[in-house]
XYZ file of C-alpha atoms in Angstrom:
362
model
C -67.120 19.651 17.442
C -67.455 17.248 20.331
C -70.039 19.425 22.152
C -71.994 19.927 18.881
C -72.238 16.156 18.321
C -73.550 15.600 21.831
C -76.268 18.264 21.370
C -77.787 15.982 18.619
C -77.607 12.710 20.601
C -80.949 13.219 22.291
C -83.033 14.148 19.211
C -81.357 11.404 17.191
C -81.863 8.577 19.623
C -84.931 9.589 21.594
C -83.025 9.608 24.828
C -84.269 11.824 27.673
C -82.357 14.798 28.940
C -81.289 12.932 32.072
C -80.093 9.916 30.034
C -77.950 12.089 27.751
C -76.388 13.934 30.651
C -75.639 10.580 32.407
C -74.003 9.216 29.224
C -72.019 12.401 28.786
C -70.846 12.299 32.413
C -69.524 8.752 31.890
C -67.904 9.670 28.621
C -66.136 12.679 30.114
C -64.862 10.632 32.995
C -63.100 8.250 30.560
C -61.848 11.085 28.336
C -60.538 13.064 31.306
C -58.317 10.125 32.230
C -56.593 10.250 28.858
C -56.264 14.024 28.777
C -54.810 14.250 32.354
C -52.465 11.298 31.555
C -51.108 13.181 28.547
C -50.776 16.460 30.521
C -48.824 14.646 33.253
C -46.521 12.855 30.756
C -45.839 15.945 28.711
C -45.092 18.010 31.817
C -42.575 15.425 33.093
C -40.827 15.310 29.742
C -40.799 19.092 29.399
C -39.181 19.382 32.837
C -36.561 16.838 32.046
C -35.832 18.610 28.781
C -35.575 22.063 30.538
C -32.898 20.520 32.688
C -31.127 19.168 29.558
C -31.571 15.680 30.919
C -31.669 13.993 27.568
C -28.253 15.247 26.745
C -26.934 12.654 29.249
C -27.784 10.097 26.572
C -27.290 12.046 23.395
C -23.853 13.497 24.280
C -22.431 9.893 24.207
C -22.744 9.835 20.400
C -19.340 10.498 18.901
C -19.303 8.737 15.487
C -18.746 10.499 12.154
C -19.850 7.584 10.004
C -23.190 8.053 8.308
C -24.126 4.397 8.515
C -23.196 4.142 12.171
C -25.034 7.338 12.990
C -28.062 6.021 11.167
C -28.190 2.895 13.271
C -27.466 4.731 16.571
C -30.044 7.454 15.930
C -32.695 4.975 14.808
C -32.111 2.679 17.883
C -32.095 5.624 20.269
C -35.317 7.042 18.726
C -36.948 3.613 19.005
C -35.970 3.236 22.694
C -36.770 6.815 23.761
C -40.210 6.774 22.076
C -41.223 3.736 24.249
C -40.631 5.833 27.396
C -41.481 9.318 26.136
C -43.741 9.439 23.071
C -43.112 9.679 19.340
C -43.632 13.439 19.122
C -41.302 14.347 21.996
C -38.686 11.873 20.777
C -38.714 13.382 17.309
C -38.245 16.867 18.714
C -35.372 15.757 20.969
C -33.654 13.724 18.285
C -33.978 16.334 15.569
C -32.536 18.918 17.960
C -29.647 16.449 18.525
C -29.082 16.044 14.767
C -28.457 19.786 14.377
C -25.460 19.284 16.813
C -24.202 16.203 14.973
C -24.614 17.245 11.376
C -23.751 20.606 9.891
C -26.068 22.668 7.620
C -23.663 21.958 4.722
C -24.760 18.300 4.816
C -28.442 18.987 5.317
C -29.560 16.234 2.932
C -28.010 13.646 5.241
C -29.545 15.300 8.288
C -32.956 15.168 6.564
C -32.602 11.468 5.811
C -31.607 10.772 9.374
C -34.562 12.872 10.517
C -36.852 10.770 8.419
C -35.555 7.624 10.038
C -36.147 9.261 13.450
C -39.836 9.587 12.556
C -40.121 5.921 11.398
C -38.201 4.575 14.423
C -40.145 6.830 16.895
C -43.570 5.791 15.497
C -42.543 2.145 15.615
C -41.133 2.462 19.131
C -44.313 4.038 20.445
C -46.507 1.270 19.071
C -45.471 -1.453 21.562
C -45.409 0.657 24.679
C -48.529 1.735 26.565
C -47.011 5.218 27.082
C -45.224 5.538 23.759
C -48.108 6.790 21.614
C -51.417 8.497 22.237
C -53.406 5.747 20.525
C -51.637 2.950 22.532
C -52.303 4.867 25.708
C -55.930 5.157 24.730
C -56.175 1.331 24.198
C -54.348 0.727 27.538
C -56.547 3.016 29.526
C -59.643 1.714 27.795
C -58.809 -1.875 28.759
C -58.364 -3.172 25.253
C -54.671 -4.045 25.863
C -52.484 -4.738 28.909
C -48.764 -4.195 29.208
C -47.506 -7.773 29.114
C -49.301 -9.099 26.061
C -48.931 -5.832 24.193
C -45.116 -5.858 24.602
C -44.906 -9.607 23.840
C -46.956 -9.390 20.659
C -46.047 -5.994 19.171
C -42.360 -5.486 20.183
C -40.863 -7.849 17.575
C -43.002 -6.456 14.634
C -42.017 -2.959 15.747
C -38.337 -3.848 15.761
C -38.689 -5.451 12.318
C -40.375 -2.299 10.971
C -37.469 -0.173 12.139
C -34.734 -2.683 11.071
C -36.089 -3.003 7.530
C -36.214 0.832 7.102
C -32.735 1.121 8.532
C -31.406 -1.610 6.200
C -32.925 0.103 3.111
C -31.600 3.550 4.023
C -28.159 2.131 4.970
C -27.860 0.602 1.451
C -28.741 3.932 -0.113
C -26.028 5.747 1.935
C -23.336 3.383 0.641
C -19.711 4.231 1.417
C -20.257 8.003 1.547
C -17.918 10.619 3.042
C -17.766 11.080 6.857
C -20.072 13.572 8.501
C -18.876 17.055 9.179
C -19.551 17.595 12.891
C -20.253 21.068 14.153
C -18.074 22.531 16.939
C -19.263 21.535 20.414
C -21.426 23.994 22.316
C -20.369 25.164 25.728
C -23.280 25.520 28.155
C -23.765 25.371 31.901
C -25.577 22.282 33.139
C -28.658 23.129 35.259
C -28.567 22.116 38.875
C -29.940 18.621 39.473
C -29.634 17.525 35.840
C -28.963 13.866 36.690
C -31.523 13.787 39.496
C -34.358 15.191 37.362
C -33.480 12.930 34.496
C -33.521 9.812 36.719
C -36.739 10.786 38.600
C -38.580 11.866 35.393
C -37.761 8.763 33.341
C -38.147 6.574 36.365
C -41.566 8.128 37.039
C -42.750 7.329 33.516
C -41.587 3.760 33.867
C -43.214 3.530 37.292
C -46.723 4.110 35.856
C -47.326 0.562 34.510
C -45.936 -0.920 37.733
C -48.162 1.222 39.843
C -51.239 0.137 37.846
C -50.331 -3.529 38.181
C -49.801 -3.345 41.937
C -52.663 -1.022 42.940
C -55.159 -1.711 40.055
C -55.791 2.037 39.970
C -56.091 3.636 36.526
C -52.862 4.688 34.792
C -53.670 8.381 35.196
C -53.299 7.979 39.013
C -49.738 6.721 38.691
C -48.820 9.485 36.165
C -50.191 12.184 38.501
C -48.276 10.636 41.417
C -45.014 10.772 39.387
C -45.866 14.322 38.310
C -46.382 15.379 41.951
C -43.128 13.803 43.047
C -41.135 15.605 40.338
C -42.955 18.858 41.130
C -41.943 18.622 44.734
C -38.269 17.905 43.873
C -38.009 20.877 41.446
C -39.605 23.242 43.989
C -37.155 22.067 46.657
C -34.096 22.087 44.295
C -34.602 25.555 42.793
C -36.625 27.565 45.159
C -37.055 31.085 43.698
C -33.670 31.010 41.937
C -34.646 29.393 38.611
C -38.408 29.548 38.085
C -38.087 28.464 34.398
C -36.915 25.059 35.572
C -39.876 24.485 37.881
C -43.064 22.613 37.077
C -45.436 25.609 36.620
C -43.291 26.773 33.723
C -43.302 23.315 32.224
C -47.090 23.299 32.370
C -47.116 26.505 30.414
C -44.929 25.067 27.673
C -46.768 21.762 27.006
C -49.037 21.302 24.015
C -52.315 22.347 25.629
C -53.960 22.930 22.250
C -53.192 19.384 21.284
C -54.753 18.012 24.504
C -57.939 19.965 23.848
C -57.936 18.683 20.243
C -57.774 15.117 21.493
C -60.551 15.852 23.977
C -62.817 17.291 21.208
C -62.140 14.289 18.961
C -62.901 11.762 21.744
C -66.079 13.586 22.672
C -67.279 13.495 19.046
C -66.477 9.791 18.736
C -68.212 9.027 22.047
C -71.281 10.886 20.815
C -71.420 8.784 17.682
C -70.980 5.689 19.731
C -73.887 6.662 21.993
C -76.052 7.419 18.952
C -75.310 3.962 17.507
C -73.507 5.300 14.414
C -70.325 3.338 15.176
C -72.259 0.083 15.764
C -73.911 0.466 12.345
C -70.541 1.219 10.771
C -68.942 -1.868 12.360
C -71.798 -4.031 11.012
C -71.308 -2.524 7.575
C -67.483 -3.111 7.718
C -68.077 -6.720 8.815
C -69.882 -7.372 5.521
C -66.943 -5.936 3.551
C -63.909 -7.112 5.579
C -64.039 -10.348 7.432
C -60.338 -10.461 8.390
C -59.071 -8.671 11.523
C -55.652 -8.297 9.932
C -57.107 -6.725 6.825
C -59.264 -4.328 8.809
C -56.309 -3.268 10.973
C -54.237 -2.796 7.775
C -56.914 -0.543 6.319
C -56.926 1.522 9.505
C -53.134 1.743 9.411
C -53.144 2.860 5.793
C -55.826 5.441 6.547
C -53.701 6.800 9.380
C -51.149 7.903 6.815
C -53.680 10.609 5.736
C -56.117 10.888 8.691
C -54.965 11.429 12.237
C -54.774 8.048 13.977
C -56.465 9.304 17.225
C -60.011 9.454 15.702
C -59.357 6.263 13.800
C -58.449 4.279 16.903
C -61.197 5.991 18.927
C -63.666 4.929 16.235
C -62.399 1.327 16.349
C -62.777 1.255 20.157
C -66.323 2.558 19.808
C -67.241 0.101 16.991
C -65.979 -3.019 18.707
C -66.808 -3.376 22.404
C -64.781 -5.615 24.726
C -67.692 -8.167 24.491
C -67.055 -8.392 20.754
C -63.269 -8.097 20.706
C -61.884 -9.426 23.967
C -59.088 -7.544 25.788
C -55.558 -8.532 24.554
C -57.018 -10.141 21.461
C -54.974 -10.131 18.265
C -57.258 -7.471 16.836
C -56.279 -4.799 19.365
C -52.528 -5.616 19.078
C -52.919 -5.193 15.275
C -54.736 -1.902 15.723
C -51.966 -0.605 18.034
C -49.230 -1.649 15.644
C -50.881 -0.609 12.349
C -52.243 2.701 13.599
C -48.788 3.544 15.199
C -46.649 2.660 12.199
C -49.061 3.407 9.344
C -48.557 7.149 9.860
C -44.923 6.791 8.789
C -45.996 6.172 5.105
C -46.533 9.886 4.668
C -44.755 12.709 6.454
C -48.165 14.263 7.323
C -49.444 10.965 8.760
C -48.239 11.438 12.338
C -47.613 14.151 14.861
C -43.970 13.134 14.781
C -43.815 13.648 10.974
C -45.527 17.022 11.158
C -43.077 18.145 13.851
C -40.186 16.946 11.638
C -41.546 18.993 8.786
C -41.493 22.113 10.889
C -38.058 21.528 12.417
C -36.232 20.736 9.238
C -38.465 22.777 6.836
C -39.193 19.580 4.833
C -41.864 19.843 2.109
C -44.521 17.191 1.485
C -42.955 15.916 -1.706
C -39.529 15.214 -0.164
């Protein structure tokens, strides 16, 4: 789709062949930063998960109270999503729930899983590495780390807290959870080391950007290279499945190519002037930034939020909407949390449907 859109840019705009190629080169340079950033982040998370690193945190949960577990799971999902991403957090937490709640109490597990999706989406909205759309805004220069966290963290916490309060009231004084028997498994070599280096590497990316002023993808690839070197030295030829090449095979490559195609299509529309015309049309209908961001957030419950945010970035240049303006913070928040309104509205929700076999109506 992206390539097809670019083939019509020249005829539609009257641009010469050289002008179209130059514009495509600039667009691909920006898109490649996002794609390689995602590849690096997913590979690090996959390697940590292969070493069962997240169990260091999740194994600490011992409660059998449904209300307590609801709060713990929601808070943990919110925090993990800010460091990982909402999709990975949902997969990790839903896997954890199968160890905390038996199949006999699947209705409770499904409700807890729903809260995982809400908390993970809210947690990813305020972090530059917590959601694909927030990462796009960060790399594109629309937001920076400090103002984004300062302006979006509290609304994200409120989003999760309100949902937890409503669901907690529904649970009432129900019976304790029936916990499955503990699983006995051998911990991979270097579990703690890989967990520390992996999570530390993800947290290092914003610091690296602030110090060196290089794009975030450079810091992510540096963290990826460091973890790659450690796993090679740690395992040698003994455990190839725990090394980085195997992690690269397991990441969602199809998802990365999907994002690339969407961003190419949006950039083609931007170059052709379609998004500028659309922004002028929307300005006549919606004069409030808050209302426009709300509309985009509501639409993200049905349409994937990546093309919506990419379209907003194309419609409103940084000369029209300044970096770190309220508009971009609203876009990050509304697009991130709006997908929670429907289970199909986010990658986290779709993953949850597959893991727990939840239908759309539930």
